[in-house]
Coordinates of N, CA and C in Angstrom, one line a residue:
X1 N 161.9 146.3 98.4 CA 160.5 146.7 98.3 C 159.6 145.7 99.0
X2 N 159.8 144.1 98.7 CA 159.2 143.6 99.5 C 159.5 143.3 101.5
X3 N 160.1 144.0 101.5 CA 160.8 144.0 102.9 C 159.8 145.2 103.7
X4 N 159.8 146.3 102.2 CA 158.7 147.5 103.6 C 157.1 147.3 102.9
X5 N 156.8 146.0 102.4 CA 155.8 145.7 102.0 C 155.6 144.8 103.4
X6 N 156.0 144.0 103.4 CA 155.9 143.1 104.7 C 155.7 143.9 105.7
X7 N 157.0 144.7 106.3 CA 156.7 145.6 107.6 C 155.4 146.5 107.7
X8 N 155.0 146.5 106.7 CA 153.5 147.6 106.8 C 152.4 146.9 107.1
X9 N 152.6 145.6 106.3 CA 152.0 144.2 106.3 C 151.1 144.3 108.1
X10 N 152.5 144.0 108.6 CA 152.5 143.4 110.0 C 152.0 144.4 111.1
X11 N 152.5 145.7 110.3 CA 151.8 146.7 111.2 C 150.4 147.2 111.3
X12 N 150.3 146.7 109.9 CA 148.5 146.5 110.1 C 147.7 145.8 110.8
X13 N 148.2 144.8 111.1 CA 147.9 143.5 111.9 C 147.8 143.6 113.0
X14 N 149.1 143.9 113.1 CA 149.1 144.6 114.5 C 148.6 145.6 115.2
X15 N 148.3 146.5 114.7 CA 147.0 147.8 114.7 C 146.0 147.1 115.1
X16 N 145.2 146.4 114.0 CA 144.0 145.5 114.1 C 143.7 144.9 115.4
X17 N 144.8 143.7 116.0 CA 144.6 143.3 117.0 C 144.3 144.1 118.4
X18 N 145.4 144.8 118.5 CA 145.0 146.0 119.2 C 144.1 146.6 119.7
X19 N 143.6 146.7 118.7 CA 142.0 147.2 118.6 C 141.2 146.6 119.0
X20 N 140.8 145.6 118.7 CA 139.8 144.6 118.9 C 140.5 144.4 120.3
X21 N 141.6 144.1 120.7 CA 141.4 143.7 122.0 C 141.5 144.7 123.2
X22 N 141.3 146.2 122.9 CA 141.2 146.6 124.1 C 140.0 147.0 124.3
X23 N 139.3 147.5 125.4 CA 137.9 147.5 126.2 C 138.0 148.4 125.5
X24 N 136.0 148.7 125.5 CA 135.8 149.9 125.4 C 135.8 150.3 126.8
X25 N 135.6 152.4 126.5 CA 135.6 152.9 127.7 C 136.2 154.4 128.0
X26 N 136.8 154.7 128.4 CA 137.5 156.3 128.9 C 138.5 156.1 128.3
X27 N 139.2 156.1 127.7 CA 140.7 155.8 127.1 C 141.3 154.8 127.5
X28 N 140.5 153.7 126.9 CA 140.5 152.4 127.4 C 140.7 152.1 128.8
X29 N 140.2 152.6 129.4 CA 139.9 152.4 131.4 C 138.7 152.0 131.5
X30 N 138.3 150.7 132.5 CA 136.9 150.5 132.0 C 136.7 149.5 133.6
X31 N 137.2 150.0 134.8 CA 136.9 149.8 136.3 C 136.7 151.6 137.0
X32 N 135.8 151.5 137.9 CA 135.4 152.7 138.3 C 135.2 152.5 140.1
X33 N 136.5 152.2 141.1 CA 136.0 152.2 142.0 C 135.8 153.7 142.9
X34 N 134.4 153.9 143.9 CA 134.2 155.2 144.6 C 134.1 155.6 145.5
X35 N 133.7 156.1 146.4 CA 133.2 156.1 147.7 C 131.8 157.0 147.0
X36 N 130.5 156.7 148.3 CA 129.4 157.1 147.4 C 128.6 157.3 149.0
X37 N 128.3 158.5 148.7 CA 127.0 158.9 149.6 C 125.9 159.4 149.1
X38 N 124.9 159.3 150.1 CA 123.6 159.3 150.2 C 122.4 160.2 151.0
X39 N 121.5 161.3 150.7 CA 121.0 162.3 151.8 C 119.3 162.2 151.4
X40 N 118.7 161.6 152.2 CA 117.0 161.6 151.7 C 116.6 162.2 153.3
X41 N 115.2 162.3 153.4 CA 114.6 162.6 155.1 C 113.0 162.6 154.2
X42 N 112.7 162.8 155.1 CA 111.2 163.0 155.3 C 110.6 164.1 155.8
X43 N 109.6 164.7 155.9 CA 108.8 166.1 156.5 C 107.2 165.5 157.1
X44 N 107.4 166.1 158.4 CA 105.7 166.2 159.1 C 104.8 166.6 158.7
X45 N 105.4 167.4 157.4 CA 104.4 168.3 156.8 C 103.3 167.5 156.2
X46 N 103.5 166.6 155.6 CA 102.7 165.6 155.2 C 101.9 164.3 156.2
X47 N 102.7 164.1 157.2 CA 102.1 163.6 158.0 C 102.1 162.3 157.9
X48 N 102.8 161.7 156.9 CA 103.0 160.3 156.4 C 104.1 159.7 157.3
X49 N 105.2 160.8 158.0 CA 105.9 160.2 158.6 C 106.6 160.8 159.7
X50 N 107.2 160.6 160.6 CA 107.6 161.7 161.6 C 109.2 162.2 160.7
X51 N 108.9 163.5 161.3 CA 110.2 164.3 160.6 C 111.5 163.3 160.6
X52 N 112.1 163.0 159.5 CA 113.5 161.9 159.9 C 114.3 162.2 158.5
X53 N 116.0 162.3 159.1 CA 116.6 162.5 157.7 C 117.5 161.4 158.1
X54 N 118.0 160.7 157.0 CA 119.5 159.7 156.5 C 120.5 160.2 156.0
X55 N 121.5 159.8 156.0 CA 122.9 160.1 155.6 C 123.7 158.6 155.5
X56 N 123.6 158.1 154.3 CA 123.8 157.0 154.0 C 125.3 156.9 153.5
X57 N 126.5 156.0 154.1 CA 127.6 156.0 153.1 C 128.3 154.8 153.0
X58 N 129.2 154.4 152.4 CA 129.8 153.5 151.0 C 130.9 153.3 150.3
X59 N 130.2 152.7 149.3 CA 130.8 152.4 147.8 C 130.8 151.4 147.1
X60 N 131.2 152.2 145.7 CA 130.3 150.9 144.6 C 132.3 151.0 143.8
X61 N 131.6 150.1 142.9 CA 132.3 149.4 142.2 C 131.6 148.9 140.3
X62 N 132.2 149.8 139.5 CA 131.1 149.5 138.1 C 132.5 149.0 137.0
X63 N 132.4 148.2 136.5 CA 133.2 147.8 135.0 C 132.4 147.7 134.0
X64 N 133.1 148.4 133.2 CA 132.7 149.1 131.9 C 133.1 147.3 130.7
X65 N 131.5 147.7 130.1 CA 131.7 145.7 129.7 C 131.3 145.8 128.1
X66 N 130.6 147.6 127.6 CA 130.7 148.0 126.4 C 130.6 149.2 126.1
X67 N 130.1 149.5 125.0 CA 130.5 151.0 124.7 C 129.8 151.8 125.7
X68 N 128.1 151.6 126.1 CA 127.5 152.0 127.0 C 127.0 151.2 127.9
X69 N 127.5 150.6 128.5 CA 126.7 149.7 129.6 C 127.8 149.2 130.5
X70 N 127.8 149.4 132.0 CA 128.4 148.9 132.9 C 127.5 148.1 133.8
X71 N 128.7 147.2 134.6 CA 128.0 146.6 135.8 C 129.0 146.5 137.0
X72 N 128.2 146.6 138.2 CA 128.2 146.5 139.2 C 128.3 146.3 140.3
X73 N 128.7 146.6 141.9 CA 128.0 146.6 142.9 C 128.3 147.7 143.9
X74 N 127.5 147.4 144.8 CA 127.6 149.1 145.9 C 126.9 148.6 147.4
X75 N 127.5 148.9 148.4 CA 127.1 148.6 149.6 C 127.3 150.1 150.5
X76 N 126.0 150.1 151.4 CA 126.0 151.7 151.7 C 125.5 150.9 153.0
X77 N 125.8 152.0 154.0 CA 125.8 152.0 155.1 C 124.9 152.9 155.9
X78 N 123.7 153.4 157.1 CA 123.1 154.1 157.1 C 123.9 154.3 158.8
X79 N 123.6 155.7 158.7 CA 124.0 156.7 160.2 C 123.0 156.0 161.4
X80 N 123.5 155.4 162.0 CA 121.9 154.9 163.3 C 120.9 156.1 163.4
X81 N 119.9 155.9 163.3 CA 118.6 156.9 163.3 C 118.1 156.9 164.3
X82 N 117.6 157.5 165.1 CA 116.7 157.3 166.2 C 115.1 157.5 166.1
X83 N 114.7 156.2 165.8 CA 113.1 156.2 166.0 C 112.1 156.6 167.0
X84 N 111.6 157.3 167.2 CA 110.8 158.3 168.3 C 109.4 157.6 168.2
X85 N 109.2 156.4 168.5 CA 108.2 155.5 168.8 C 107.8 154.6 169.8
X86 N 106.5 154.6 170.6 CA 106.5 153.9 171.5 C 105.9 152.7 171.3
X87 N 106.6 151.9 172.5 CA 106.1 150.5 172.0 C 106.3 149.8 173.5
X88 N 105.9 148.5 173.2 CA 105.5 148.0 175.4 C 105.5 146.6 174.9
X89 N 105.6 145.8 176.4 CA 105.6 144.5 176.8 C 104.7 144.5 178.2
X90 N 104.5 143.6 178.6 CA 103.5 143.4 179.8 C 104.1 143.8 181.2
X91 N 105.6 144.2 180.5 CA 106.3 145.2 182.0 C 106.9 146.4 182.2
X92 N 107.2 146.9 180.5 CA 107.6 148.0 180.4 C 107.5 148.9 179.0
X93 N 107.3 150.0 179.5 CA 107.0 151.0 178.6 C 108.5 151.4 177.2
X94 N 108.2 151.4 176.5 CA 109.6 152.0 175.6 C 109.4 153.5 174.9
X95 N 110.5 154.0 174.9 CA 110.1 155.3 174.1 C 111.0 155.2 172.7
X96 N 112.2 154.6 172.5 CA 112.7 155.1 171.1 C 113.8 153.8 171.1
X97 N 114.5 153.5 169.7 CA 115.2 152.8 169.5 C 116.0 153.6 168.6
X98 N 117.2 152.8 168.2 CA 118.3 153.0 167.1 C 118.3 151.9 166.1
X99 N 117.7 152.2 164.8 CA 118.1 151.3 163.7 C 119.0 151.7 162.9
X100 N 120.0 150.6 162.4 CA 121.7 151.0 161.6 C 121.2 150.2 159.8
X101 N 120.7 150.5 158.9 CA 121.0 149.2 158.2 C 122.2 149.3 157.4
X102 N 122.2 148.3 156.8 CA 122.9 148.0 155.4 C 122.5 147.9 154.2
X103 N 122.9 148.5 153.0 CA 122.1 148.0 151.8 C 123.2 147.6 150.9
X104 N 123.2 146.2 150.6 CA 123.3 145.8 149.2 C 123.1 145.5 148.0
X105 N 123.3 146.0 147.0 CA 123.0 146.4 145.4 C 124.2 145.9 144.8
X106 N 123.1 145.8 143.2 CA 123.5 145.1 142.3 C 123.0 146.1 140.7
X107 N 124.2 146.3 140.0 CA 124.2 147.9 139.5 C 124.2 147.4 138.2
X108 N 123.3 148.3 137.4 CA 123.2 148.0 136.1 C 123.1 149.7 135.6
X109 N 124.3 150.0 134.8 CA 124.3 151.3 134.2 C 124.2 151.8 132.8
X110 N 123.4 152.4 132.6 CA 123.2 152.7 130.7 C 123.6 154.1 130.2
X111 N 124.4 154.4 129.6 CA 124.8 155.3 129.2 C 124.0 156.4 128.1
X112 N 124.5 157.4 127.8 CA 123.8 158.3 126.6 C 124.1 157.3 125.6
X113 N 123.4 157.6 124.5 CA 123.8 156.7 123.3 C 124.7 157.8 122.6
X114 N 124.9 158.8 122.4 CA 125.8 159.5 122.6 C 127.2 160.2 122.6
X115 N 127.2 159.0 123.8 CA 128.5 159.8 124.7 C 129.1 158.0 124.8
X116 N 130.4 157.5 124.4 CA 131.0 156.6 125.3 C 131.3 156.8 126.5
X117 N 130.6 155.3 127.4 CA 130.9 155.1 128.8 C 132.1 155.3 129.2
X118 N 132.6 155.8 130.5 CA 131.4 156.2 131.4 C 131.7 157.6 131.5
X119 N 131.2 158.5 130.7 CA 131.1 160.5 130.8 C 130.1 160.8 130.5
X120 N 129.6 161.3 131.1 CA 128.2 162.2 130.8 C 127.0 161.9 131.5
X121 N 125.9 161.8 131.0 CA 124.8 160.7 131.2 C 124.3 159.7 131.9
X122 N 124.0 159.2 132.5 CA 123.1 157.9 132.7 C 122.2 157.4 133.6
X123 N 122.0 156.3 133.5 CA 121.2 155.8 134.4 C 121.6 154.7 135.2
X124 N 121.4 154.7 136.5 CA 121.6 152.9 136.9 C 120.7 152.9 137.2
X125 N 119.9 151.5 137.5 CA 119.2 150.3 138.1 C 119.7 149.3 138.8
X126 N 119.2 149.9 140.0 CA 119.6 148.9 141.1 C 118.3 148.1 141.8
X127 N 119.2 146.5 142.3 CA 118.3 145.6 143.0 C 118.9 146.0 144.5
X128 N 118.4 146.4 145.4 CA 118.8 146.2 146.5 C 118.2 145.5 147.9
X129 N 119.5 144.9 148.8 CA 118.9 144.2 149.8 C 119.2 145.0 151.0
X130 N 118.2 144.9 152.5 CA 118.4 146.1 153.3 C 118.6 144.9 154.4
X131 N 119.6 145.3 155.3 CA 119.8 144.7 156.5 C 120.2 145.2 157.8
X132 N 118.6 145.1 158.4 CA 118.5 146.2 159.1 C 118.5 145.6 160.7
X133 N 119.2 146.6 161.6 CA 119.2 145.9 162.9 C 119.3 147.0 163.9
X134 N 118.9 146.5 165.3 CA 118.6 147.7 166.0 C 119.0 147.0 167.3
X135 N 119.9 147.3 168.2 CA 121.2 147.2 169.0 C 120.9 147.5 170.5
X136 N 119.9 148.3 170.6 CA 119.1 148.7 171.8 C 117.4 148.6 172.2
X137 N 117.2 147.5 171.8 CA 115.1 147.4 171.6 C 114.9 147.7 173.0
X138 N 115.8 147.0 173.5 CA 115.1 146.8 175.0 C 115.8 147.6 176.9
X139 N 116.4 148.5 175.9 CA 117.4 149.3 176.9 C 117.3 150.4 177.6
X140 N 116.0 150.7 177.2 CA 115.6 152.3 177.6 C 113.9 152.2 178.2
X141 N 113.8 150.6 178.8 CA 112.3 150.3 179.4 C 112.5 150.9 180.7
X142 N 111.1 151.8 180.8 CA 110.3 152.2 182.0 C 109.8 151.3 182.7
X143 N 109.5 150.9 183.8 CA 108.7 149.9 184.6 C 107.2 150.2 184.6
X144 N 106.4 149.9 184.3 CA 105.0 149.8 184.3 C 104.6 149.8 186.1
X145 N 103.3 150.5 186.5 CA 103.1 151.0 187.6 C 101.7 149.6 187.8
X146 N 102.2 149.1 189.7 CA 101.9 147.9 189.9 C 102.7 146.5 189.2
X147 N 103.7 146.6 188.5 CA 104.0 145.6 187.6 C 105.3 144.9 188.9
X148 N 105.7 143.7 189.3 CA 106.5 143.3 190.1 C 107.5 143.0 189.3
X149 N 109.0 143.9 189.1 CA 109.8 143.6 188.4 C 110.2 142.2 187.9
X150 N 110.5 141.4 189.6 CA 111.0 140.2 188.9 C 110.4 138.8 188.4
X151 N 108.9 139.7 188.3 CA 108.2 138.5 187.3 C 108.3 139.3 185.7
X152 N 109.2 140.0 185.5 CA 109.4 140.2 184.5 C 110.9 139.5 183.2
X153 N 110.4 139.6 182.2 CA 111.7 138.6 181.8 C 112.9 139.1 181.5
X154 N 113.8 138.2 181.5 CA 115.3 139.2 181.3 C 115.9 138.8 179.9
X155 N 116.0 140.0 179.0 CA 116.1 139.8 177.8 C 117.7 139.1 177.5
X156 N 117.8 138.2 176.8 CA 119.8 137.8 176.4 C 120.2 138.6 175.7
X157 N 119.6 139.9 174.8 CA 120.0 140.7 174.3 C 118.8 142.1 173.5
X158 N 119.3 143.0 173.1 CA 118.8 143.7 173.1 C 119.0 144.2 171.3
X159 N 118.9 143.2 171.3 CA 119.7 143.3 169.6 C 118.4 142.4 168.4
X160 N 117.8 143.1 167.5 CA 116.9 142.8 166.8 C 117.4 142.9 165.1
X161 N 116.5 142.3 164.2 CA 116.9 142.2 163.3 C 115.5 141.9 161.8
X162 N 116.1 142.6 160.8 CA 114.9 142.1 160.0 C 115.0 142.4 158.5
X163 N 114.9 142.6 157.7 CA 115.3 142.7 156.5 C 114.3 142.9 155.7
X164 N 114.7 143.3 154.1 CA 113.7 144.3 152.9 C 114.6 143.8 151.6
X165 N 113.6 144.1 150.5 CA 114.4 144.4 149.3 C 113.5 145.2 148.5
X166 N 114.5 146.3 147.4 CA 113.8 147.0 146.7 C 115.1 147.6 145.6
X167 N 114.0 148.4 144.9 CA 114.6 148.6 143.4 C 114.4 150.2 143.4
X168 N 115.2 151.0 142.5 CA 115.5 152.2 142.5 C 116.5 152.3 140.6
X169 N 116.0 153.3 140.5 CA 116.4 153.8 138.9 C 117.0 155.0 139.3
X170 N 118.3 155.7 139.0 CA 119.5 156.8 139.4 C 119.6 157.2 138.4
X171 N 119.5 158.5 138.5 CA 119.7 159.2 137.3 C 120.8 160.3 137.7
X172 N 121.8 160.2 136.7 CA 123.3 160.5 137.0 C 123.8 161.4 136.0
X173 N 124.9 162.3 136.3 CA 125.9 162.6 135.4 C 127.3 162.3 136.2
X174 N 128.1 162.2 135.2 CA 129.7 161.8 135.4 C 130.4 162.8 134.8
X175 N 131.4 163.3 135.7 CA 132.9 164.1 134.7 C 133.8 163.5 135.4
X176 N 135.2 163.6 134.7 CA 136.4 163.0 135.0 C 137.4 163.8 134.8
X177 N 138.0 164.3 135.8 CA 139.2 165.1 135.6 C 140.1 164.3 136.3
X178 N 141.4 165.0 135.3 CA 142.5 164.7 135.1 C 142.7 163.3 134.9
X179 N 141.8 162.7 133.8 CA 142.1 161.7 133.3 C 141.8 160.1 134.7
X180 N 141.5 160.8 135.4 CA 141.2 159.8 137.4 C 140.7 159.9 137.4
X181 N 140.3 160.9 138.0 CA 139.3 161.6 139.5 C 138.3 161.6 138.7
X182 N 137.1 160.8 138.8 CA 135.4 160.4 139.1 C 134.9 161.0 139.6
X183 N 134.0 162.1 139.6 CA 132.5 162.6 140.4 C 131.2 162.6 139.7
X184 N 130.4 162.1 140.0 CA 129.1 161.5 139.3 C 128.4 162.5 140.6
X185 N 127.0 162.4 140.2 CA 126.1 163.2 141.0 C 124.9 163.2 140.3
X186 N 123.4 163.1 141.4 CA 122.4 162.8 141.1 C 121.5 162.6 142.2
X187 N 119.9 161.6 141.7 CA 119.2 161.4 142.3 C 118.5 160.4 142.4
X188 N 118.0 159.7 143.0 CA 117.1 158.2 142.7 C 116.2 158.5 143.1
X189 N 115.1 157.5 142.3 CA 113.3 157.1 143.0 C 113.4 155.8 142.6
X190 N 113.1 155.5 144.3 CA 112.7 153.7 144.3 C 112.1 153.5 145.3
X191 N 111.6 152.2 145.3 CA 109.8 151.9 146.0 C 110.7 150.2 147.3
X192 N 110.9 150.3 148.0 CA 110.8 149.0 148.6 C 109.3 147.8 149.1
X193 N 109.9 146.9 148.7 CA 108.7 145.7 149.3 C 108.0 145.9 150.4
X194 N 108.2 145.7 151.1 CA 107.8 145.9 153.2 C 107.8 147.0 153.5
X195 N 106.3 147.7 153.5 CA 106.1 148.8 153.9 C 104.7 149.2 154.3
X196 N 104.7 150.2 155.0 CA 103.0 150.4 155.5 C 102.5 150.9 154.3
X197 N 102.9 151.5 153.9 CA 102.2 151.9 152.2 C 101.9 150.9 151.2
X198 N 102.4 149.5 151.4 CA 102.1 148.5 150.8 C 100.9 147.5 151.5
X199 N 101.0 147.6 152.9 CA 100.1 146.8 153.5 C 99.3 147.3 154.2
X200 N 98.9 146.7 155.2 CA 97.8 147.0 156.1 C 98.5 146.8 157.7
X201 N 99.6 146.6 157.6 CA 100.4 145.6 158.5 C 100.8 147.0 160.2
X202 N 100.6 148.2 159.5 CA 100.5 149.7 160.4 C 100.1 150.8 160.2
X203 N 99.1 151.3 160.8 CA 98.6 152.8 159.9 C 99.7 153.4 160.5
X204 N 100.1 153.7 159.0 CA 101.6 155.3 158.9 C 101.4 156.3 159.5
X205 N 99.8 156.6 159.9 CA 99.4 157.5 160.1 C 99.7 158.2 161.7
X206 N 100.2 157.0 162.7 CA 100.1 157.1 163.7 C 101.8 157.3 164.3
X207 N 101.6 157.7 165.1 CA 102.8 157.9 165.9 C 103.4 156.9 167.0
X208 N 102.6 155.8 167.7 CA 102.6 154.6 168.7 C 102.9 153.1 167.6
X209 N 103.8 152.9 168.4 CA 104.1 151.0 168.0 C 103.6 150.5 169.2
X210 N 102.5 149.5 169.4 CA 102.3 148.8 170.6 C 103.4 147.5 170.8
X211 N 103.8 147.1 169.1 CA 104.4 145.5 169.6 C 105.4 145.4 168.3
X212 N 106.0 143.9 168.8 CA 107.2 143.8 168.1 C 106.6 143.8 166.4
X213 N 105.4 143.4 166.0 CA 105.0 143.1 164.9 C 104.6 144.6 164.2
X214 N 104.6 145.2 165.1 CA 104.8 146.7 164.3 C 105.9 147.4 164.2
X215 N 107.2 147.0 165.0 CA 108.1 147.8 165.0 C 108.9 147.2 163.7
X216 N 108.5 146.1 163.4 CA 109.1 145.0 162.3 C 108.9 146.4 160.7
X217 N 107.4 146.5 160.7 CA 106.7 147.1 159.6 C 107.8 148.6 159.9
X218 N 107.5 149.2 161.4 CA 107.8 150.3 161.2 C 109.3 150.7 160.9
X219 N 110.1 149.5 161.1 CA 111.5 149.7 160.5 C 111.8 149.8 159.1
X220 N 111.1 148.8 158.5 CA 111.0 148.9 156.8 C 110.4 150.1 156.2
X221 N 109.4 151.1 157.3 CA 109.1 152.3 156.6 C 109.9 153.0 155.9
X222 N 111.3 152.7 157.5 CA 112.3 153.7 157.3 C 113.2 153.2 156.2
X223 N 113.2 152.5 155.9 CA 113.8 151.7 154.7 C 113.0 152.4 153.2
X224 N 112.0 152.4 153.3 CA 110.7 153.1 152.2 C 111.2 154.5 152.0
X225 N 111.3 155.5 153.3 CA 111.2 157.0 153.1 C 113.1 157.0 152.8
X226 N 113.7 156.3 153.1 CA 115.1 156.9 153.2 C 115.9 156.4 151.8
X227 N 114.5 155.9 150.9 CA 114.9 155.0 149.5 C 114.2 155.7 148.3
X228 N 112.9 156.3 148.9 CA 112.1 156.7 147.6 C 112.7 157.9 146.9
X229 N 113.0 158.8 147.5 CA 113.8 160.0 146.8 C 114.9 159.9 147.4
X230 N 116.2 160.1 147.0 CA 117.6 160.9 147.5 C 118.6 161.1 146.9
X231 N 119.4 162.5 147.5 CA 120.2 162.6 146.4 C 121.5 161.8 147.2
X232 N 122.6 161.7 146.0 CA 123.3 160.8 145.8 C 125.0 161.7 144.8
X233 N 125.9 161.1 145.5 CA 127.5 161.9 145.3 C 128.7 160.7 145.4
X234 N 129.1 160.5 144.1 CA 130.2 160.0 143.9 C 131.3 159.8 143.7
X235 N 132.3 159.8 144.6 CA 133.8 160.2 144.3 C 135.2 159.2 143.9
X236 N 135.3 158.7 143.3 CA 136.8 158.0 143.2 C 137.4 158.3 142.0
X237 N 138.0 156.8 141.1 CA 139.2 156.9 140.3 C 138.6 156.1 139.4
X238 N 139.1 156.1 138.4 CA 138.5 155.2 137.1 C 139.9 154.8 136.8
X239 N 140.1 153.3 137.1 CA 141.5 152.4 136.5 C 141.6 152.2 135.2

């Protein structure tokens, strides 16, 4: 008797620990890596900005750290855009460039109270950084009429650069089939720092960049429209 007193003993114990030490989460699974894209644009209709759409892509990475709350990170990539803007130097005319960025984020996710993470519901908040560069500034100059080419300067590269940061709150749902396969789906609204809507630094209103100090602003626009609304698709595996 004291022999299956003991063994029950121990199996309680052993239950117990168990317990306490596995994560919460999906059936104790509690890493989520994805691949994750991204679709916002803009419309003329408003006039805020010339017609322009993004197609941003990726992947994040979230671990599940309690019953509802994960964390983070996600790095997305943007399709080069073609900015239909003119802009000049004292020898040549430009008509358009290609800006590529990058964004890196830092993911904070809250779940339904609810529902245990990560099915159903939620939200993330993200910090993100934009790293934006543009590969052809100076490749597509016209010669200005009277202008003597070779008092003009010869660029070492044609490669620009400038950077943003901004925040965005996602609002999501998640399902998981077959116990793996992750698809989340949703939408974000977020505001970036460096923008003509924030300063005075370019009227949005216009269609002409004369100089580099505008094309600086007018690149973060695109940082602004291709961040404030968009929808958003997540696919991978939950380990």
């Amino acid at each position: 008797m004291k022999r299956y007193t003991l063994y029950i003993l121990l199996l309680f114990l052993f239950s117990t620990f168990n317990l306490k030490a596995q994560n919460t989460g999906y059936l104790g699974k509690h890493i989520i890596l994805s691949l994750e894209g991204t679709f916002s644009g803009t419309s003329n209709i408003l006039k805020l900005h010339k017609k322009q759409f993004w197609l941003k892509y990726g992947g994040s990475a979230e671990f599940i750290v309690a019953k509802r709350l994960g964390l983070g990170f996600s790095i997305l990539r943007s399709s080069p855009t073609h900015m239909k803007f003119n802009y000049e130097d004292y020898c040549y005319n430009y008509s358009g460039y290609d800006v590529a960025s990058n964004t890196y984020s830092i993911d904070l996710y809250l779940y339904n109270n609810k529902i245990t993470a990560p099915i159903g519901k939620f939200m993330r908040f993200q910090i993100s950084y934009f790293d934006n560069r543009i590969s052809n500034l100076y490749a597509n100059g016209i010669l200005k009429k009277g202008v003597d080419p070779y008092s003009c300067p010869e660029y070492n590269t044609n490669l620009y650069h400038n950077w943003n940061i901004g925040t965005n709150l996602f609002y999501g749902k998640r399902r998981i089939l077959y116990d793996v396969l992750d698809i989340s789906y949703g939408f974000q609204l977020g505001i970036t720092l460096f923008n003509g809507i924030l300063s005075s630094e370019l009227n949005i209103f216009s269609s002409d960049v004369s100089t580099i100090d505008n094309i600086n602003t007018q690149v973060r626009n695109g940082n602004f429209f291709s961040y404030v609304i968009a929808l958003k698709v997540n696919i991978g595996f939950v380990l």
